[in-house]
Amino acid sequence: MNEYDSDKMKDLLSQKMGFQSTSLKEEADVLIVNTCSIREKAQEKVFSLLGNWRKLKKNKPDLVIGVAGCVASQESDEISNRAPYVDMVIGPQTIHRLPEIYEQSLSSKKTVVDVEFPLIEKFDSLPKLSKSKFSEFVTIMEGCSKYCSYCVVPYTRGTEVSRPLNDILDEVNNLVENGTKEIILLGQNVNAYFYEDREGNVVNFGLLLFYLCRNKGIKRIRYTTSHPNNFDEQTYLAYEKLPQLVSHLHLPIQSGSDRVLAAMKRGYTVLEYKSVIRKLKKARPDITFSSDFIVGFPGETEEDFMKTIQLIKDIEFDQSYSFIYSKRPGTPAASLEDSLPDSEKKDRLKFLQDTINSLSKNRSKSIIGEKAEVLVEGKSSKYENMVTGRTTNNKIINIPGQDNLVGELLKIQITELNNKSLKGEILIS
Ligand code: 5AD
Ligand code: SF4
């Protein structure tokens, strides 16, 4: 989501405000840092970066400095106090107001703070792209109303708001007309998507997938992030009927212990999570899964942790975003006693990541010799004269080729595993 917001700010700066981008901060007239406050570390980094930028301002008093995103939203007072040389404080829902905020900061010479949550106004005000990439993010909803006990997102991005169906379809049509082949639907809880038109017709996430797939220019659809409690029957049906929908799902579970899940207020048990997985597999037998995990949640015992490891083995997750629990002020979990030593948390995290890496390696080995379809994403960063593509199972494959293949959907055969990288050859069909 932050990547998306940063891209949109870049578009605004270049297409509406007349700026050019530079890789040299000394050369810049405007510097904006887009921030994340999901864990403490990210937040600390912001203030040290701002300290550096302050020095640039000494030589260049007209330099405009901005802080955008969730740290801006949560810490606007602290930023104004601790870093008064910051000119713009922009919340995640007001990035589209960047041109006006910029003008105001120039005329007022004071820190301009705009961290409101105006209902979905953001998307209508963002510039349309004249040239799109082969793969583009499309936000379908924003915010979260789940209030997991450890998480700041509902407070920083606000509660769930869905975009009107026609706005999404128009945006996607425009992207596809300009060359996009893959759409990645974006939102904190995409499958909580809910839109009701004036006649009372309701569109849920599954139905949205069917509407999108009417556009034959879309070759692939991915989405992130979904919540186990929001899968509707139409979504299961979509996995049965829509080949554009990839056979890979990132479905955060956080922990494999019911006790910890309850303390996290995730709203499901391990059995309920597994039942969602079972239904998805029934609809799409070759589907694979990745997940998010939090290790060392307050009160997590060795036994709880080993349940998470068992679950990872049961489901064979082959990728993860896994982190040590980070206490976030203002969240309910912040008042829980957190007595587990850091060294133990680090050991658990490493063990979890090693387990998933080894499952991933086994899966990579098992697909050598198989045929697959890859969407080519770009030049390989490791190998010369090779491009990198992704299979429907989200496996990265390097194949011989040049830039002109980017955006092509190719039939390939997977030939070898070299360290962690899979290689393949193009099949002439
Ligand atoms: N500490 C550690 N990880 C967190 N996440 C969210 N809040 C925290 C926190 N306080 C992780 C969850 C979530 C992902 C986006 O970030 O795993 O799924
Ligand atoms: Fe945070 Fe995700 Fe829980 Fe929402 S569902 S509160 S974004 S962890």
Coordinates of C-alpha atoms and ligand atoms in Angstrom, one line a residue:
M1 CA 0.0 0.0 0.0
N2 CA 2.8 2.4 0.8
E3 CA 4.5 1.6 -2.5
Y4 CA 1.3 2.5 -4.2
D5 CA 1.0 5.7 -2.3
S6 CA 4.6 6.7 -3.0
D7 CA 4.0 6.0 -6.8
K8 CA 1.0 8.2 -6.7
M9 CA 2.9 11.1 -5.0
K10 CA 5.6 10.7 -7.7
D11 CA 2.9 11.0 -10.4
L12 CA 1.4 14.1 -8.7
L13 CA 4.9 15.7 -8.4
S14 CA 5.8 15.1 -12.0
Q15 CA 2.4 15.3 -13.8
K16 CA 0.6 18.0 -11.8
M17 CA 3.4 20.0 -10.1
G18 CA 6.0 20.1 -12.8
F19 CA 8.9 18.5 -10.9
Q20 CA 11.4 16.0 -12.2
S21 CA 12.8 13.2 -10.2
T22 CA 16.5 13.0 -9.1
S23 CA 18.5 10.4 -7.3
L24 CA 20.6 13.1 -5.6
K25 CA 19.0 14.5 -2.5
E26 CA 21.3 17.5 -2.6
E27 CA 19.7 18.5 -5.9
A28 CA 16.1 18.1 -4.8
D29 CA 13.7 21.1 -4.2
V30 CA 11.2 18.8 -2.5
L31 CA 12.0 15.7 -0.3
I32 CA 9.2 13.5 1.0
V33 CA 9.5 10.4 3.1
N34 CA 6.6 8.0 3.0
T35 CA 6.4 6.2 6.3
C36 CA 5.1 3.0 7.9
S37 CA 4.4 2.6 11.6
I38 CA 3.5 -1.0 11.7
R39 CA 6.6 -1.8 13.8
E40 CA 8.6 0.5 16.0
K41 CA 11.9 0.3 14.0
A42 CA 10.4 1.8 10.9
Q43 CA 9.1 4.7 13.0
E44 CA 12.5 5.4 14.6
K45 CA 14.2 5.6 11.2
V46 CA 12.0 8.5 10.2
F47 CA 13.4 10.8 12.8
S48 CA 17.0 10.0 12.0
L49 CA 16.4 10.5 8.3
L50 CA 14.7 13.9 9.0
G51 CA 17.8 14.9 11.0
N52 CA 19.9 14.3 7.9
W53 CA 17.6 16.3 5.7
R54 CA 17.6 19.2 8.1
K55 CA 21.3 19.7 7.3
L56 CA 20.5 20.0 3.6
K57 CA 18.0 22.8 4.5
K58 CA 20.8 24.8 6.0
N59 CA 22.4 25.2 2.6
K60 CA 19.1 25.4 0.8
P61 CA 16.5 27.3 2.9
D62 CA 13.8 26.9 0.2
L63 CA 14.0 23.1 0.3
V64 CA 10.5 21.7 1.2
I65 CA 10.5 18.7 3.4
G66 CA 7.5 16.4 3.8
V67 CA 6.5 13.4 5.9
A68 CA 3.7 11.3 4.5
G69 CA 2.0 8.0 5.5
C70 CA 1.2 6.4 8.8
V71 CA 3.9 7.9 11.0
A72 CA 2.6 11.3 9.8
S73 CA -0.9 10.3 10.7
Q74 CA 0.0 9.0 14.2
E75 CA 2.7 11.4 15.2
S76 CA 1.8 14.7 13.6
D77 CA 2.1 16.6 16.9
E78 CA 5.5 15.0 17.7
I79 CA 6.8 15.8 14.2
S80 CA 5.8 19.5 14.5
N81 CA 7.5 19.6 18.0
R82 CA 10.5 17.5 17.4
A83 CA 11.2 18.5 13.8
P84 CA 9.6 21.9 13.2
Y85 CA 11.6 22.3 10.0
V86 CA 9.3 19.8 8.4
D87 CA 7.0 21.7 6.0
M88 CA 4.3 19.2 5.2
V89 CA 2.7 16.4 7.2
I90 CA 0.5 14.3 5.0
G91 CA -1.6 11.4 6.1
P92 CA -2.1 8.2 4.0
Q93 CA -5.6 9.4 3.0
T94 CA -4.6 12.9 2.0
I95 CA -1.7 12.3 -0.4
H96 CA -3.9 13.5 -3.3
R97 CA -3.9 16.9 -1.7
L98 CA -0.1 17.2 -2.1
P99 CA -0.3 20.1 -4.6
E100 CA -2.5 22.2 -2.3
I101 CA -0.5 21.3 0.8
Y102 CA 2.7 22.2 -1.0
E103 CA 1.3 25.6 -2.0
Q104 CA 0.1 26.3 1.5
S105 CA 3.5 25.4 3.0
L106 CA 5.2 27.9 0.6
S107 CA 2.8 30.7 1.5
S108 CA 2.4 30.1 5.3
K109 CA 6.1 29.2 6.0
K110 CA 4.7 27.0 8.8
T111 CA 4.3 23.2 9.0
V112 CA 1.1 22.3 7.2
V113 CA -0.6 19.3 8.7
D114 CA -3.3 17.3 6.8
V115 CA -3.9 13.9 8.3
E116 CA -7.7 13.7 7.9
F117 CA -9.6 10.6 6.7
P118 CA -11.8 12.0 4.0
L119 CA -14.1 9.2 2.6
I120 CA -12.3 7.8 -0.4
E121 CA -11.9 11.2 -2.0
K122 CA -8.2 10.3 -2.6
F123 CA -8.8 8.0 -5.6
D124 CA -11.0 10.5 -7.6
S125 CA -8.3 13.1 -7.4
L126 CA -5.3 11.1 -8.5
P127 CA -4.0 11.7 -12.0
K128 CA -4.8 9.1 -14.7
L129 CA -1.7 7.5 -16.1
S130 CA -0.9 8.0 -19.8
K131 CA 1.4 5.1 -19.8
S132 CA 1.0 2.1 -17.5
K133 CA 3.3 -0.7 -16.6
F134 CA 2.5 -4.3 -17.5
S135 CA 1.6 -4.9 -13.8
E136 CA -0.3 -2.2 -11.8
F137 CA -1.7 -2.0 -8.3
V138 CA -5.4 -1.0 -8.1
T139 CA -6.7 0.0 -4.7
I140 CA -10.2 -1.4 -4.2
M141 CA -10.7 -0.5 -0.5
E142 CA -8.7 1.1 2.2
G143 CA -8.5 0.9 6.0
C144 CA -9.3 -1.8 8.4
S145 CA -12.1 -2.4 10.9
K146 CA -10.7 -5.6 12.4
Y147 CA -8.8 -4.1 15.3
C148 CA -6.4 -7.0 16.0
S149 CA -5.0 -6.3 19.4
Y150 CA -1.4 -5.6 18.3
C151 CA -2.1 -3.5 15.2
V152 CA -2.0 0.3 14.5
V153 CA -3.6 0.2 11.0
P154 CA -7.2 0.9 12.0
Y155 CA -5.9 4.0 13.8
T156 CA -3.5 5.2 11.1
R157 CA -5.4 4.4 7.9
G158 CA -8.9 4.5 9.4
T159 CA -11.8 2.0 9.1
E160 CA -12.7 0.0 6.0
V161 CA -14.0 2.0 3.0
S162 CA -14.6 0.4 -0.4
R163 CA -14.4 2.3 -3.7
P164 CA -17.4 2.3 -6.0
L165 CA -17.5 -0.6 -8.5
N166 CA -17.5 1.6 -11.6
D167 CA -14.5 3.7 -10.5
I168 CA -12.5 0.5 -10.1
L169 CA -13.7 -0.9 -13.5
D170 CA -12.9 2.4 -15.2
E171 CA -9.5 2.6 -13.7
V172 CA -8.7 -1.0 -14.8
N173 CA -10.1 -0.4 -18.3
N174 CA -7.9 2.6 -18.7
L175 CA -4.8 0.7 -17.4
V176 CA -5.5 -2.2 -19.8
E177 CA -5.9 0.1 -22.7
N178 CA -2.5 1.5 -21.9
G179 CA -0.8 -1.9 -21.8
T180 CA -1.4 -3.4 -18.4
K181 CA -1.6 -7.2 -18.3
E182 CA -1.6 -7.9 -14.6
I183 CA -3.7 -6.2 -11.9
I184 CA -2.8 -6.5 -8.3
L185 CA -5.9 -5.6 -6.2
L186 CA -4.8 -3.7 -3.1
G187 CA -6.3 -3.0 0.3
Q188 CA -5.8 -3.8 4.0
N189 CA -8.7 -6.3 3.7
V190 CA -9.5 -6.7 0.0
N191 CA -12.0 -9.5 0.6
A192 CA -14.0 -7.2 3.0
Y193 CA -14.9 -5.3 -0.2
F194 CA -18.5 -4.2 -0.1
Y195 CA -20.3 -1.9 -2.4
E196 CA -24.0 -1.2 -2.7
D197 CA -25.3 1.0 -5.5
R198 CA -28.3 3.3 -5.4
E199 CA -30.7 0.5 -6.4
G200 CA -29.5 -1.6 -3.5
N201 CA -27.4 -4.0 -5.7
V202 CA -24.6 -5.4 -3.6
V203 CA -21.1 -6.3 -4.9
N204 CA -18.8 -8.4 -2.7
F205 CA -15.2 -9.3 -3.4
G206 CA -16.0 -12.5 -5.3
L207 CA -18.4 -10.7 -7.6
L208 CA -15.9 -7.9 -8.2
L209 CA -13.4 -10.6 -9.5
F210 CA -16.0 -11.8 -12.0
Y211 CA -16.7 -8.2 -13.1
L212 CA -13.0 -7.6 -13.6
C213 CA -12.5 -10.8 -15.6
R214 CA -15.0 -9.6 -18.2
N215 CA -12.1 -7.4 -19.4
K216 CA -10.3 -9.9 -21.7
G217 CA -7.1 -7.7 -21.7
I218 CA -6.4 -8.8 -18.1
K219 CA -4.1 -11.8 -18.1
R220 CA -3.6 -12.1 -14.4
I221 CA -5.2 -11.0 -11.2
R222 CA -3.5 -11.1 -7.8
Y223 CA -4.6 -9.4 -4.6
T224 CA -3.2 -8.5 -1.2
T225 CA -4.1 -8.6 1.6
S226 CA -7.1 -10.7 2.5
H227 CA -8.5 -11.8 5.9
P228 CA -9.5 -15.5 6.6
N229 CA -12.9 -14.4 7.9
N230 CA -14.0 -12.5 4.8
F231 CA -14.1 -15.2 2.1
D232 CA -17.5 -15.4 0.4
E233 CA -18.9 -18.1 -1.7
Q234 CA -18.4 -16.1 -4.9
T235 CA -14.7 -16.0 -4.2
Y236 CA -14.4 -19.7 -3.9
L237 CA -16.4 -19.9 -7.2
A238 CA -14.0 -17.4 -8.7
Y239 CA -11.1 -19.8 -8.0
E240 CA -13.1 -22.5 -9.8
K241 CA -14.1 -20.4 -12.8
L242 CA -11.5 -17.7 -13.4
P243 CA -8.1 -18.9 -14.7
Q244 CA -6.9 -15.2 -14.6
L245 CA -6.9 -15.5 -10.8
V246 CA -3.5 -16.8 -9.8
S247 CA -3.0 -20.1 -8.0
H248 CA -1.3 -18.5 -5.1
L249 CA -2.7 -16.7 -2.0
H250 CA -1.0 -14.7 0.7
L251 CA -3.3 -15.3 3.7
P252 CA -2.0 -14.0 7.0
I253 CA -2.6 -16.4 10.0
Q254 CA -0.1 -14.8 12.5
S255 CA 0.0 -17.8 14.9
G256 CA -0.8 -21.5 14.9
S257 CA -2.0 -21.4 18.5
D258 CA -5.7 -20.8 19.3
R259 CA -4.8 -19.2 22.6
V260 CA -2.5 -16.7 21.0
L261 CA -5.0 -16.0 18.1
A262 CA -7.6 -15.2 20.7
A263 CA -5.2 -12.8 22.5
M264 CA -4.5 -11.2 19.2
K265 CA -8.2 -10.8 18.5
R266 CA -7.9 -12.3 15.1
G267 CA -11.4 -13.7 15.2
Y268 CA -10.7 -17.3 14.0
T269 CA -9.3 -20.5 15.3
V270 CA -6.7 -22.7 13.5
L271 CA -9.4 -25.1 12.5
E272 CA -11.5 -22.3 10.9
Y273 CA -8.4 -21.0 9.0
K274 CA -7.7 -24.6 7.8
S275 CA -11.3 -24.8 6.7
V276 CA -10.8 -21.8 4.4
I277 CA -7.7 -23.4 3.0
R278 CA -9.6 -26.6 2.4
K279 CA -12.3 -24.8 0.4
L280 CA -9.8 -22.9 -1.6
K281 CA -7.9 -26.1 -2.4
K282 CA -11.2 -27.8 -3.4
A283 CA -11.9 -24.9 -5.9
R284 CA -8.3 -24.7 -7.1
P285 CA -6.3 -27.9 -6.4
D286 CA -2.9 -26.5 -7.4
I287 CA -3.1 -23.4 -5.2
T288 CA -0.1 -22.6 -2.9
F289 CA 0.0 -20.3 0.2
S290 CA 2.2 -17.8 1.9
S291 CA 1.4 -16.0 5.2
D292 CA 2.3 -13.4 7.8
F293 CA 3.5 -14.5 11.3
I294 CA 4.1 -12.6 14.5
V295 CA 6.6 -14.3 16.7
G296 CA 6.9 -13.6 20.5
F297 CA 3.5 -12.2 21.0
P298 CA 3.1 -11.4 24.8
G299 CA 2.5 -14.7 26.5
E300 CA 3.5 -17.0 23.6
T301 CA 4.9 -20.2 25.1
E302 CA 7.3 -22.6 23.5
E303 CA 4.3 -24.9 23.1
D304 CA 2.3 -22.2 21.3
F305 CA 5.2 -21.5 19.0
M306 CA 5.6 -25.2 18.1
K307 CA 2.0 -25.2 17.1
T308 CA 2.8 -22.5 14.6
I309 CA 5.6 -24.6 13.3
Q310 CA 3.3 -27.6 13.0
L311 CA 0.8 -25.5 11.1
I312 CA 3.4 -24.3 8.7
K313 CA 4.3 -27.9 7.9
D314 CA 0.7 -28.9 7.6
I315 CA -0.1 -26.1 5.1
E316 CA 3.3 -26.1 3.5
F317 CA 3.6 -22.3 3.3
D318 CA 6.4 -21.5 1.0
Q319 CA 7.0 -17.8 1.8
S320 CA 6.3 -15.6 4.7
Y321 CA 6.5 -12.1 6.1
S322 CA 7.4 -12.9 9.6
F323 CA 8.4 -10.5 12.4
I324 CA 9.0 -10.3 16.1
Y325 CA 6.1 -8.7 17.9
S326 CA 6.6 -5.0 18.2
K327 CA 4.7 -3.1 20.9
R328 CA 2.6 -0.3 19.4
P329 CA 1.5 2.5 21.8
G330 CA -2.3 2.9 21.8
T331 CA -3.1 -0.7 20.8
P332 CA -4.8 -3.0 23.4
A333 CA -1.8 -5.5 23.3
A334 CA 0.5 -2.7 24.5
S335 CA -0.7 -3.3 28.1
L336 CA 0.1 -7.0 28.0
E337 CA 3.1 -8.2 29.9
D338 CA 5.9 -9.1 27.5
S339 CA 8.5 -11.0 29.5
L340 CA 10.1 -13.3 26.9
P341 CA 13.8 -12.4 26.4
D342 CA 14.8 -10.9 23.0
S343 CA 17.2 -13.7 22.3
E344 CA 14.4 -16.3 22.6
K345 CA 12.2 -14.2 20.2
K346 CA 15.1 -14.0 17.7
D347 CA 15.7 -17.8 17.9
R348 CA 12.0 -18.5 17.3
L349 CA 11.9 -16.2 14.3
K350 CA 15.0 -17.8 12.8
F351 CA 13.6 -21.3 13.4
L352 CA 10.3 -20.3 11.7
Q353 CA 12.0 -18.7 8.7
D354 CA 14.4 -21.7 8.3
T355 CA 11.4 -24.0 8.4
I356 CA 9.6 -22.1 5.6
N357 CA 12.8 -21.7 3.5
S358 CA 13.3 -25.4 3.6
L359 CA 9.7 -26.1 2.6
S360 CA 10.1 -23.6 -0.2
K361 CA 13.3 -25.3 -1.4
N362 CA 11.6 -28.7 -1.4
R363 CA 8.8 -27.3 -3.5
S364 CA 11.2 -25.7 -5.9
K365 CA 13.0 -29.0 -6.3
S366 CA 9.7 -30.8 -6.9
I367 CA 8.7 -28.6 -9.8
I368 CA 11.9 -29.2 -11.9
G369 CA 10.8 -30.7 -15.2
E370 CA 7.3 -29.2 -15.0
K371 CA 5.7 -27.0 -17.6
A372 CA 4.5 -23.6 -16.4
E373 CA 3.3 -20.3 -17.6
V374 CA 5.2 -17.2 -16.6
L375 CA 4.5 -13.5 -16.8
V376 CA 7.8 -11.8 -17.6
E377 CA 8.5 -9.0 -15.2
G378 CA 11.9 -7.6 -16.2
K379 CA 15.6 -8.3 -16.7
S380 CA 17.1 -10.8 -14.2
S381 CA 19.2 -9.0 -11.7
K382 CA 21.5 -12.0 -11.3
Y383 CA 22.1 -13.4 -14.8
E384 CA 23.0 -11.7 -18.0
N385 CA 20.8 -12.2 -21.1
M386 CA 18.0 -13.6 -18.9
V387 CA 14.6 -12.3 -17.8
T388 CA 12.6 -13.0 -14.7
G389 CA 9.0 -14.2 -14.7
R390 CA 6.6 -15.4 -12.1
T391 CA 4.5 -18.6 -12.3
T392 CA 0.8 -18.7 -11.2
N393 CA 2.2 -20.2 -8.0
N394 CA 4.3 -17.1 -7.4
K395 CA 7.6 -18.9 -8.1
I396 CA 10.2 -16.7 -9.7
I397 CA 11.8 -18.3 -12.8
N398 CA 14.8 -17.0 -14.8
I399 CA 14.6 -17.7 -18.5
P400 CA 16.8 -16.7 -21.5
G401 CA 15.6 -13.5 -23.1
Q402 CA 15.8 -9.7 -23.4
D403 CA 13.7 -6.7 -22.4
N404 CA 11.2 -7.1 -25.3
L405 CA 9.7 -10.1 -23.4
V406 CA 8.5 -7.9 -20.5
G407 CA 4.8 -8.3 -20.0
E408 CA 4.6 -11.5 -22.1
L409 CA 2.9 -14.6 -20.8
L410 CA 5.1 -17.5 -21.9
K411 CA 4.9 -21.2 -21.8
I412 CA 8.1 -22.5 -20.3
Q413 CA 9.7 -25.7 -18.9
I414 CA 11.4 -25.5 -15.5
T415 CA 14.9 -27.0 -16.0
E416 CA 17.1 -26.4 -12.9
L417 CA 17.5 -25.1 -9.4
N418 CA 20.6 -23.1 -8.8
N419 CA 21.0 -22.1 -5.2
K420 CA 17.6 -20.5 -4.6
S421 CA 16.9 -19.5 -8.2
L422 CA 14.9 -21.6 -10.6
K423 CA 15.7 -21.6 -14.3
G424 CA 13.6 -22.5 -17.3
E425 CA 13.4 -22.6 -21.0
I426 CA 10.8 -21.1 -23.3
L427 CA 8.7 -23.8 -25.0
I428 CA 7.8 -23.1 -28.6
S429 CA 4.0 -23.8 -28.8
Ligands
5AD1 N1 4.3 -6.3 15.6 C1 4.8 -7.2 14.6 N2 4.2 -7.4 13.5 C2 3.0 -6.7 13.2 N3 2.2 -6.7 12.1 C3 1.2 -5.9 12.4 N4 1.3 -5.3 13.6 C4 2.5 -5.8 14.1 C5 3.1 -5.6 15.3 N5 2.7 -4.8 16.3 C6 2.4 -7.6 11.0 C7 1.3 -8.6 10.9 C8 0.5 -8.1 9.7 C9 1.6 -7.5 8.9 C10 1.1 -6.5 7.9 O1 2.4 -6.8 9.8 O2 1.8 -9.9 10.6 O3 -0.1 -9.2 9.0
SF4_2 FE1 -4.0 -4.9 11.3 FE2 -4.4 -6.7 9.4 FE3 -5.5 -7.0 11.9 FE4 -6.4 -5.1 10.2 S1 -6.6 -7.3 9.9 S2 -6.0 -4.8 12.4 S3 -4.5 -4.5 9.1 S4 -3.3 -7.1 11.3

